[in-house]
Coordinates of N, CA and C and ligand atoms in Angstrom, one line a residue:
M1379 N 16.6 -9.5 30.5 CA 17.6 -8.5 30.1 C 18.5 -8.1 31.3
R1380 N 18.1 -8.3 32.5 CA 18.9 -7.9 33.6 C 20.3 -8.6 33.7
T1381 N 20.2 -9.9 33.6 CA 21.4 -10.7 33.8 C 22.5 -10.4 32.8
P1382 N 22.2 -10.3 31.5 CA 23.2 -10.0 30.5 C 23.9 -8.6 30.8
L1383 N 23.0 -7.7 31.2 CA 23.6 -6.3 31.5 C 24.5 -6.4 32.7
L1384 N 24.2 -7.2 33.7 CA 25.0 -7.3 34.9 C 26.4 -8.0 34.5
L1385 N 26.2 -9.0 33.7 CA 27.4 -9.7 33.2 C 28.4 -8.7 32.5
L1386 N 27.7 -8.0 31.6 CA 28.5 -7.0 30.8 C 29.2 -6.0 31.7
A1387 N 28.5 -5.5 32.7 CA 29.1 -4.6 33.7 C 30.3 -5.2 34.4
G1388 N 30.1 -6.5 34.8 CA 31.1 -7.2 35.5 C 32.4 -7.4 34.6
T1389 N 32.1 -7.7 33.3 CA 33.2 -7.8 32.4 C 34.0 -6.5 32.2
L1390 N 33.2 -5.4 32.2 CA 33.9 -4.1 32.0 C 34.8 -3.8 33.2
V1391 N 34.3 -4.1 34.4 CA 35.1 -3.8 35.6 C 36.3 -4.6 35.6
L1392 N 36.2 -5.9 35.3 CA 37.4 -6.8 35.3 C 38.4 -6.3 34.3
S1393 N 37.9 -5.9 33.1 CA 38.8 -5.4 32.1 C 39.6 -4.2 32.6
G1394 N 38.8 -3.3 33.3 CA 39.5 -2.1 33.8 C 40.5 -2.5 34.8
C1395 N 40.3 -3.4 35.7 CA 41.3 -3.8 36.7 C 42.5 -4.4 36.0
N1396 N 42.3 -5.2 35.0 CA 43.4 -5.8 34.3 C 44.3 -4.7 33.7
D1397 N 43.7 -3.7 33.2 CA 44.4 -2.6 32.6 C 45.3 -1.9 33.6
L1398 N 44.8 -1.8 34.9 CA 45.5 -1.1 35.9 C 46.7 -2.0 36.4
I1399 N 46.4 -3.3 36.5 CA 47.5 -4.2 37.0 C 48.6 -4.4 36.0
S1400 N 48.2 -4.6 34.7 CA 49.2 -4.9 33.7 C 49.2 -3.9 32.6
P1401 N 49.8 -2.7 32.8 CA 49.9 -1.7 31.7 C 50.8 -2.3 30.6
P1402 N 50.6 -1.8 29.4 CA 51.4 -2.4 28.3 C 52.9 -2.0 28.6
R1403 N 53.7 -3.0 28.5 CA 55.1 -2.8 28.8 C 55.9 -2.8 27.5
V1404 N 56.7 -1.7 27.3 CA 57.5 -1.6 26.1 C 58.9 -1.6 26.5
A1405 N 59.7 -2.5 26.0 CA 61.0 -2.7 26.5 C 62.0 -1.8 25.8
G1406 N 61.7 -1.3 24.6 CA 62.7 -0.6 23.9 C 63.6 -1.5 23.1
Y1407 N 64.5 -1.0 22.3 CA 65.4 -1.8 21.6 C 66.9 -1.4 22.0
E1408 N 67.8 -2.2 21.5 CA 69.2 -1.9 21.9 C 69.7 -0.6 21.4
Y1409 N 70.3 0.2 22.2 CA 70.8 1.5 21.8 C 72.3 1.6 21.9
R1410 N 72.9 0.6 22.5 CA 74.4 0.7 22.7 C 75.1 0.2 21.4
L1411 N 76.3 0.6 21.3 CA 77.1 0.2 20.1 C 78.2 -0.8 20.6
F1412 N 78.2 -1.9 19.9 CA 79.2 -3.0 20.3 C 80.3 -3.0 19.3
E1413 N 81.5 -2.8 19.7 CA 82.6 -2.7 18.8 C 83.7 -3.8 19.1
A1414 N 84.2 -4.4 18.0 CA 85.3 -5.3 18.2 C 86.5 -4.6 18.7
R1415 N 87.1 -5.1 19.8 CA 88.4 -4.5 20.3 C 89.6 -5.0 19.5
D1416 N 90.6 -4.2 19.4 CA 91.8 -4.6 18.6 C 92.4 -5.9 19.1
G1417 N 92.5 -6.0 20.4 CA 93.2 -7.2 20.9 C 92.2 -8.3 21.2
G1418 N 91.0 -8.3 20.7 CA 90.0 -9.3 20.9 C 89.0 -8.8 21.9
G1419 N 87.8 -9.4 21.9 CA 86.7 -9.0 22.8 C 85.9 -7.9 22.2
V1420 N 85.0 -7.4 23.0 CA 84.0 -6.4 22.5 C 83.9 -5.3 23.5
D1421 N 83.9 -4.0 22.9 CA 83.6 -2.8 23.7 C 82.2 -2.4 23.6
T1422 N 81.6 -2.1 24.7 CA 80.2 -1.6 24.7 C 80.2 -0.1 24.9
L1423 N 79.7 0.6 23.9 CA 79.7 2.1 23.9 C 78.3 2.6 24.2
A1424 N 78.2 3.4 25.2 CA 76.9 4.0 25.5 C 77.1 5.5 25.8
F1425 N 76.2 6.3 25.2 CA 76.3 7.8 25.3 C 75.0 8.4 25.5
R1426 N 74.9 9.4 26.3 CA 73.8 10.4 26.4 C 74.3 11.7 26.8
W1427 N 73.6 12.7 26.5 CA 74.0 14.1 26.9 C 73.7 14.3 28.4
P1428 N 74.7 14.7 29.2 CA 74.5 14.9 30.6 C 73.6 16.2 30.8
R1429 N 72.9 16.2 31.9 CA 71.9 17.3 32.1 C 72.5 18.7 32.0
Q1430 N 73.8 18.8 32.5 CA 74.4 20.2 32.5 C 74.7 20.6 31.0
E1431 N 74.7 19.7 30.1 CA 75.0 20.1 28.7 C 73.7 20.5 27.9
L1432 N 72.5 20.4 28.6 CA 71.3 20.7 27.9 C 71.0 22.2 27.9
P1433 N 70.4 22.8 26.9 CA 69.9 22.1 25.7 C 71.1 21.8 24.7
V1434 N 71.1 20.7 24.1 CA 72.1 20.3 23.1 C 71.9 21.3 21.9
R1435 N 73.1 21.8 21.4 CA 73.0 22.9 20.4 C 73.3 22.3 19.0
F1436 N 72.3 22.5 18.2 CA 72.4 22.1 16.8 C 72.7 23.3 15.9
W1437 N 73.5 23.1 14.9 CA 73.7 24.2 13.9 C 73.3 23.6 12.5
V1438 N 72.6 24.4 11.8 CA 72.3 24.2 10.4 C 72.2 25.5 9.7
A1439 N 72.6 25.6 8.4 CA 72.7 26.9 7.7 C 71.3 27.5 7.8
P1440 N 71.2 28.8 8.0 CA 69.9 29.5 8.3 C 68.9 29.3 7.1
D1441 N 69.4 29.3 5.9 CA 68.4 29.2 4.7 C 68.3 27.8 4.2
N1442 N 68.7 26.8 5.0 CA 68.7 25.4 4.5 C 67.3 24.7 4.6
D1443 N 67.0 23.9 3.6 CA 65.7 23.2 3.6 C 65.5 22.3 4.9
L1444 N 66.6 21.9 5.5 CA 66.5 20.9 6.6 C 66.1 21.6 7.9
R1445 N 66.2 23.0 7.9 CA 66.1 23.7 9.2 C 64.7 23.4 9.8
V1446 N 63.6 23.5 9.0 CA 62.3 23.2 9.6 C 62.2 21.8 10.1
H1447 N 62.8 20.9 9.4 CA 62.7 19.5 9.8 C 63.5 19.2 11.0
L1448 N 64.6 19.9 11.2 CA 65.4 19.8 12.4 C 64.6 20.3 13.6
A1449 N 64.0 21.4 13.4 CA 63.1 21.9 14.5 C 62.1 20.9 14.9
T1450 N 61.4 20.3 13.9 CA 60.4 19.3 14.2 C 61.0 18.1 14.9
A1451 N 62.1 17.7 14.4 CA 62.8 16.5 15.0 C 63.2 16.7 16.5
I1452 N 63.7 17.9 16.8 CA 64.0 18.2 18.2 C 62.8 18.2 19.1
T1453 N 61.7 18.8 18.6 CA 60.5 18.8 19.4 C 59.9 17.4 19.6
R1454 N 60.0 16.6 18.6 CA 59.5 15.2 18.7 C 60.3 14.4 19.8
W1455 N 61.6 14.6 19.8 CA 62.4 13.8 20.8 C 62.2 14.4 22.1
E1456 N 62.1 15.8 22.2 CA 61.9 16.4 23.6 C 60.6 15.8 24.1
D1457 N 59.6 15.6 23.3 CA 58.3 15.2 23.8 C 58.3 13.7 24.2
A1458 N 59.4 13.0 23.9 CA 59.5 11.6 24.3 C 59.8 11.5 25.8
F1459 N 60.2 12.6 26.4 CA 60.7 12.5 27.8 C 59.6 13.1 28.7
L1460 N 59.5 12.5 29.8 CA 58.5 13.0 30.8 C 59.0 14.2 31.6
Y1461 N 60.3 14.2 31.9 CA 60.9 15.2 32.8 C 62.0 16.0 32.2
G1462 N 61.9 16.2 30.8 CA 62.9 17.1 30.2 C 64.3 16.5 30.3
E1463 N 64.5 15.2 30.3 CA 65.8 14.6 30.4 C 66.7 15.0 29.2
W1464 N 66.1 15.3 28.1 CA 66.8 15.7 26.9 C 66.1 16.9 26.3
R1465 N 66.9 18.0 25.9 CA 66.4 19.1 25.2 C 67.4 19.6 24.2
G1466 N 66.9 20.1 23.1 CA 67.8 20.6 22.0 C 67.4 22.0 21.6
T1467 N 68.3 22.7 20.9 CA 68.0 24.0 20.3 C 68.8 24.2 19.1
I1468 N 68.4 25.1 18.2 CA 69.2 25.4 17.0 C 69.9 26.7 17.3
V1469 N 71.2 26.8 17.0 CA 72.0 28.0 17.2 C 72.5 28.5 15.8
D1470 N 72.8 29.7 15.7 CA 73.3 30.3 14.5 C 74.8 30.3 14.3
D1471 N 75.5 30.1 15.5 CA 77.0 30.1 15.4 C 77.5 28.7 15.4
S1472 N 78.0 28.3 14.3 CA 78.5 26.8 14.2 C 79.6 26.5 15.3
S1473 N 80.4 27.5 15.6 CA 81.5 27.2 16.6 C 80.9 27.0 18.0
A1474 N 79.7 27.4 18.2 CA 79.1 27.2 19.6 C 78.2 26.0 19.6
A1475 N 78.2 25.1 18.5 CA 77.3 24.0 18.4 C 77.9 22.7 18.8
D1476 N 77.1 21.8 19.3 CA 77.5 20.4 19.6 C 77.4 19.5 18.4
I1477 N 76.5 19.9 17.6 CA 76.1 19.0 16.4 C 75.9 19.9 15.2
H1478 N 76.6 19.5 14.1 CA 76.4 20.2 12.8 C 75.6 19.4 11.9
V1479 N 74.6 20.0 11.2 CA 73.7 19.3 10.3 C 73.9 19.8 8.9
F1480 N 74.1 18.9 8.0 CA 74.4 19.2 6.6 C 73.4 18.6 5.6
N1481 N 73.1 19.4 4.6 CA 72.1 18.9 3.6 C 73.0 18.4 2.4
R1482 N 73.9 17.5 2.6 CA 74.8 16.9 1.6 C 75.3 15.6 2.1
P1483 N 75.9 14.8 1.3 CA 76.6 13.6 1.8 C 77.9 13.9 2.5
P1484 N 78.3 13.0 3.4 CA 79.6 13.2 4.0 C 80.7 13.3 3.0
S1485 N 81.7 14.1 3.2 CA 82.9 14.2 2.3 C 84.1 13.7 3.0
A1486 N 85.2 13.5 2.2 CA 86.5 13.0 2.8 C 87.0 14.0 3.9
G1487 N 86.8 15.3 3.8 CA 87.2 16.2 4.8 C 86.5 16.1 6.1
D1488 N 85.4 15.4 6.1 CA 84.6 15.3 7.3 C 85.0 14.2 8.3
A1489 N 86.0 13.4 7.8 CA 86.3 12.2 8.6 C 87.5 12.3 9.5
P1490 N 87.3 12.7 10.7 CA 88.4 12.7 11.7 C 88.7 11.3 12.1
S1491 N 89.7 11.2 13.0 CA 90.2 9.9 13.4 C 89.2 9.2 14.3
N1492 N 89.2 7.9 14.4 CA 88.4 7.2 15.3 C 86.9 7.5 15.0
L1493 N 86.5 7.5 13.8 CA 85.2 7.9 13.4 C 84.3 6.7 13.3
R1494 N 83.0 6.9 13.7 CA 81.9 5.9 13.5 C 80.9 6.5 12.6
R1495 N 80.4 5.7 11.7 CA 79.4 6.3 10.8 C 78.2 5.3 10.7
L1496 N 77.0 5.8 10.9 CA 75.8 5.0 10.7 C 75.0 5.6 9.6
E1497 N 74.5 4.8 8.6 CA 73.8 5.3 7.5 C 72.4 4.8 7.5
S1498 N 71.5 5.6 7.0 CA 70.1 5.2 6.8 C 69.7 5.5 5.4
M1499 N 68.7 4.8 4.9 CA 68.3 4.9 3.6 C 66.7 4.9 3.4
A1500 N 66.2 5.9 2.9 CA 64.8 5.9 2.5 C 64.7 6.1 1.0
P1501 N 63.6 5.9 0.4 CA 63.6 6.0 -1.1 C 64.1 7.3 -1.7
E1502 N 63.7 8.4 -1.1 CA 64.0 9.7 -1.8 C 65.2 10.4 -1.2
C1503 N 65.7 10.0 0.0 CA 66.8 10.7 0.5 C 67.6 9.7 1.4
R1504 N 68.8 10.1 1.8 CA 69.6 9.3 2.6 C 70.1 10.1 3.8
G1505 N 70.6 9.4 4.8 CA 71.1 10.1 6.0 C 72.3 9.4 6.5
A1506 N 73.1 10.2 7.2 CA 74.3 9.6 7.9 C 74.6 10.3 9.2
Y1507 N 75.2 9.6 10.1 CA 75.5 10.2 11.4 C 76.9 9.8 11.7
D1508 N 77.7 10.8 12.1 CA 79.1 10.6 12.4 C 79.4 11.1 13.8
F1509 N 80.1 10.2 14.6 CA 80.7 10.8 15.8 C 82.1 10.2 16.0
S1510 N 82.9 11.0 16.7 CA 84.3 10.6 16.9 C 84.6 10.6 18.4
T1511 N 85.5 9.8 18.8 CA 85.9 9.8 20.2 C 87.4 9.8 20.3
N1512 N 87.9 10.0 21.5 CA 89.4 9.8 21.8 C 89.7 8.3 21.5
A1513 N 91.0 7.9 21.6 CA 91.4 6.6 21.3 C 90.8 5.5 22.2
A1514 N 90.6 6.0 23.5 CA 90.0 5.0 24.5 C 88.5 4.9 24.4
S1515 N 87.9 5.7 23.5 CA 86.4 5.6 23.3 C 85.7 6.0 24.6
T1516 N 86.3 7.0 25.3 CA 85.6 7.5 26.6 C 85.2 8.9 26.5
V1517 N 85.7 9.7 25.5 CA 85.4 11.1 25.4 C 84.9 11.4 24.0
L1518 N 83.8 12.0 23.9 CA 83.2 12.4 22.6 C 83.9 13.7 22.1
I1519 N 84.3 13.7 20.8 CA 84.9 14.9 20.2 C 83.8 15.6 19.5
R1520 N 83.6 16.9 20.0 CA 82.5 17.7 19.3 C 83.1 18.4 18.1
P1521 N 82.3 18.7 17.1 CA 80.9 18.4 17.0 C 80.6 17.0 16.4
M1522 N 79.4 16.5 16.8 CA 78.9 15.4 16.0 C 78.4 15.9 14.7
R1523 N 78.2 15.1 13.7 CA 77.7 15.6 12.4 C 76.6 14.7 11.9
L1524 N 75.5 15.4 11.4 CA 74.4 14.7 10.8 C 74.3 15.1 9.3
Y1525 N 74.0 14.2 8.4 CA 73.9 14.5 7.0 C 72.5 13.9 6.5
V1526 N 71.8 14.7 5.8 CA 70.6 14.3 5.1 C 70.6 14.9 3.7
W1527 N 70.5 14.0 2.7 CA 70.6 14.6 1.3 C 69.7 13.8 0.4
P1528 N 69.3 14.5 -0.7 CA 68.4 13.8 -1.7 C 69.0 12.7 -2.5
R1529 N 68.2 11.7 -2.8 CA 68.7 10.6 -3.7 C 68.1 10.8 -5.1
V1530 N 67.2 11.8 -5.2 CA 66.5 12.1 -6.4 C 66.8 13.5 -6.9
L1531 N 66.6 13.8 -8.1 CA 66.8 15.2 -8.6 C 65.6 16.0 -8.4
G1532 N 65.8 17.3 -8.2 CA 64.7 18.3 -8.1 C 63.8 18.1 -7.0
D1533 N 62.5 18.5 -7.1 CA 61.5 18.5 -6.1 C 60.7 17.2 -6.2
A1534 N 61.2 16.1 -5.8 CA 60.4 14.9 -5.8 C 59.2 15.1 -4.8
P1535 N 58.1 14.5 -5.1 CA 56.9 14.8 -4.3 C 57.1 14.4 -2.9
N1536 N 57.8 13.3 -2.6 CA 58.0 12.8 -1.2 C 59.3 13.2 -0.6
L1537 N 60.0 14.1 -1.2 CA 61.3 14.5 -0.6 C 61.2 15.2 0.7
D1538 N 60.2 16.1 0.8 CA 60.0 16.8 2.1 C 59.7 15.8 3.2
R1539 N 58.9 14.8 2.9 CA 58.5 13.8 4.0 C 59.7 13.0 4.3
C1540 N 60.5 12.7 3.3 CA 61.7 11.9 3.5 C 62.7 12.7 4.4
Y1541 N 62.8 14.0 4.1 CA 63.7 14.8 5.0 C 63.2 14.8 6.4
S1542 N 61.9 14.9 6.6 CA 61.3 14.9 7.9 C 61.6 13.6 8.7
I1543 N 61.4 12.4 8.0 CA 61.7 11.1 8.6 C 63.2 11.0 8.9
T1544 N 64.0 11.3 7.9 CA 65.4 11.0 8.1 C 66.1 12.0 9.1
T1545 N 65.6 13.2 9.1 CA 66.2 14.1 10.1 C 65.8 13.7 11.5
T1546 N 64.6 13.2 11.7 CA 64.2 12.7 13.0 C 65.0 11.5 13.4
H1547 N 65.3 10.6 12.4 CA 66.1 9.4 12.6 C 67.5 9.8 13.1
E1548 N 68.1 10.8 12.3 CA 69.5 11.1 12.6 C 69.6 11.9 14.0
V1549 N 68.6 12.7 14.3 CA 68.6 13.3 15.7 C 68.5 12.2 16.7
G1550 N 67.8 11.2 16.5 CA 67.8 10.0 17.4 C 69.2 9.5 17.7
H1551 N 70.0 9.4 16.6 CA 71.4 8.9 16.9 C 72.1 10.0 17.7
A1552 N 71.9 11.2 17.4 CA 72.6 12.3 18.2 C 72.2 12.3 19.7
L1553 N 71.0 11.8 20.0 CA 70.6 11.7 21.4 C 71.5 10.6 22.1
G1554 N 72.0 9.6 21.3 CA 72.8 8.5 21.9 C 72.2 7.2 21.5
I1555 N 71.2 7.1 20.6 CA 70.7 5.8 20.2 C 71.6 5.4 19.0
F1556 N 72.6 4.6 19.4 CA 73.7 4.2 18.5 C 73.4 3.1 17.6
E1557 N 72.3 2.3 17.9 CA 72.0 1.2 17.1 C 70.7 1.4 16.3
H1558 N 70.4 0.6 15.3 CA 69.1 0.7 14.6 C 68.1 -0.3 15.2
S1559 N 66.9 0.1 15.2 CA 65.8 -0.8 15.7 C 65.6 -1.9 14.7
P1560 N 65.3 -3.1 15.2 CA 65.1 -4.2 14.2 C 63.7 -4.1 13.6
S1561 N 62.8 -3.2 14.1 CA 61.4 -3.2 13.6 C 61.2 -2.0 12.6
N1562 N 60.6 -2.3 11.5 CA 60.3 -1.2 10.5 C 59.2 -0.3 11.0
A1563 N 58.6 -0.6 12.2 CA 57.6 0.3 12.7 C 58.2 1.5 13.5
D1564 N 59.5 1.5 13.7 CA 60.2 2.5 14.5 C 61.0 3.5 13.5
V1565 N 61.1 4.7 14.0 CA 61.8 5.7 13.1 C 63.3 5.4 13.2
M1566 N 63.8 4.6 14.2 CA 65.2 4.2 14.2 C 65.5 2.9 13.5
F1567 N 64.6 2.4 12.7 CA 64.8 1.3 11.8 C 65.8 1.9 10.7
S1568 N 66.7 1.0 10.2 CA 67.7 1.4 9.3 C 67.2 2.0 8.0
D1569 N 66.0 1.6 7.6 CA 65.4 2.1 6.4 C 64.0 2.7 6.8
P1570 N 64.0 3.8 7.5 CA 62.7 4.2 8.2 C 61.6 4.7 7.3
T1571 N 60.4 4.5 7.7 CA 59.3 5.0 6.9 C 58.3 5.7 7.9
L1572 N 58.5 5.6 9.2 CA 57.6 6.3 10.1 C 58.0 7.8 10.2
D1573 N 57.0 8.6 10.0 CA 57.3 10.1 10.1 C 56.9 10.5 11.5
G1574 N 57.7 10.2 12.5 CA 57.4 10.5 13.9 C 58.1 9.5 14.8
L1575 N 57.6 9.4 16.0 CA 58.2 8.4 16.9 C 57.2 7.4 17.3
S1576 N 57.6 6.1 17.4 CA 56.8 5.0 17.8 C 56.9 5.0 19.4
V1577 N 56.0 4.2 19.9 CA 56.1 3.9 21.4 C 57.4 3.3 21.8
Q1578 N 57.9 2.5 20.9 CA 59.2 1.9 21.2 C 60.4 2.9 21.1
D1579 N 60.3 3.8 20.1 CA 61.3 4.8 20.0 C 61.4 5.7 21.3
R1580 N 60.2 6.0 21.8 CA 60.1 6.8 23.0 C 60.7 6.0 24.2
A1581 N 60.3 4.8 24.3 CA 60.7 3.9 25.4 C 62.2 3.8 25.4
T1582 N 62.8 3.6 24.2 CA 64.2 3.5 24.1 C 65.0 4.7 24.6
A1583 N 64.5 5.9 24.1 CA 65.1 7.1 24.6 C 65.0 7.3 26.1
E1584 N 63.8 7.0 26.6 CA 63.7 7.1 28.1 C 64.6 6.2 28.8
L1585 N 64.7 5.0 28.3 CA 65.6 4.0 28.9 C 67.1 4.5 28.9
L1586 N 67.5 4.9 27.7 CA 68.9 5.4 27.6 C 69.2 6.5 28.5
Y1587 N 68.2 7.5 28.8 CA 68.5 8.6 29.6 C 68.5 8.3 31.1
H1588 N 68.3 7.0 31.4 CA 68.3 6.6 32.8 C 69.3 5.4 33.0
Q1589 N 70.3 5.3 32.1 CA 71.3 4.2 32.2 C 72.7 4.8 32.3
R1590 N 73.6 3.9 32.7 CA 75.0 4.2 32.8 C 75.6 4.4 31.4
I1591 N 76.5 5.4 31.3 CA 77.1 5.7 30.0 C 78.6 5.5 30.1
T1592 N 79.2 5.2 28.9 CA 80.7 5.0 28.9 C 81.4 6.2 28.2
I1593 N 80.7 7.0 27.5 CA 81.3 8.2 26.8 C 80.8 9.5 27.3
T1594 N 81.7 10.4 27.7 CA 81.2 11.7 28.1 C 81.7 12.8 27.1
P1595 N 80.9 13.9 26.9 CA 81.3 14.9 26.0 C 82.6 15.6 26.4
G1596 N 83.5 15.8 25.4 CA 84.7 16.6 25.6 C 84.4 18.1 25.5
P1597 N 85.5 18.9 25.6 CA 85.3 20.4 25.5 C 84.7 20.8 24.2
R1598 N 83.9 21.9 24.2 CA 83.3 22.3 22.9 C 84.3 23.1 22.1
Ligands
ZN2068 ZN1 70.7 5.4 11.3

């Protein structure tokens, strides 16, 4: 009996050392936006909120169904960071907000010039994210806009869950994750099903908040 026990102990020690030497590495996914330039070539757009702009201010109507999901989404993304690199809050004055959140589809009146729009689709609801810049794509025009709205009539059983998933996804865009993850295990997948953040989502946000950016926020 002694030898197998010793071998087992040896195996456990080795396994522990391996864990210390090679922690699981998560690279994250692409968060930058690549745009074709008018005269040819490609522009790489990268954005994150500078520390002096924190907490980022979200506005949603006080009695709106999305409010609770927005609060959850903000907490989820805040928890992705070790050192508070990103923080958000909900404000009641829309004119003091960096980001407006709507429980409806985008309308024609929402489309300023030089607009980018990313859409997501889950079975019960849809989401969209709009941001605009100056012509040189170097200055963000506030506010950004997030939209989450139902694809089904009435109180579908999974609508609440869809709101939770899609609001978290759209807030991920508002952080500066401009691309969709290629993996359906991530909330930033274009057709997300994860109600929360994956290890990859967290790693991507962390990475983004320690990289060089090309767009800075303009005046509020
Ligand atoms: Zn999206």
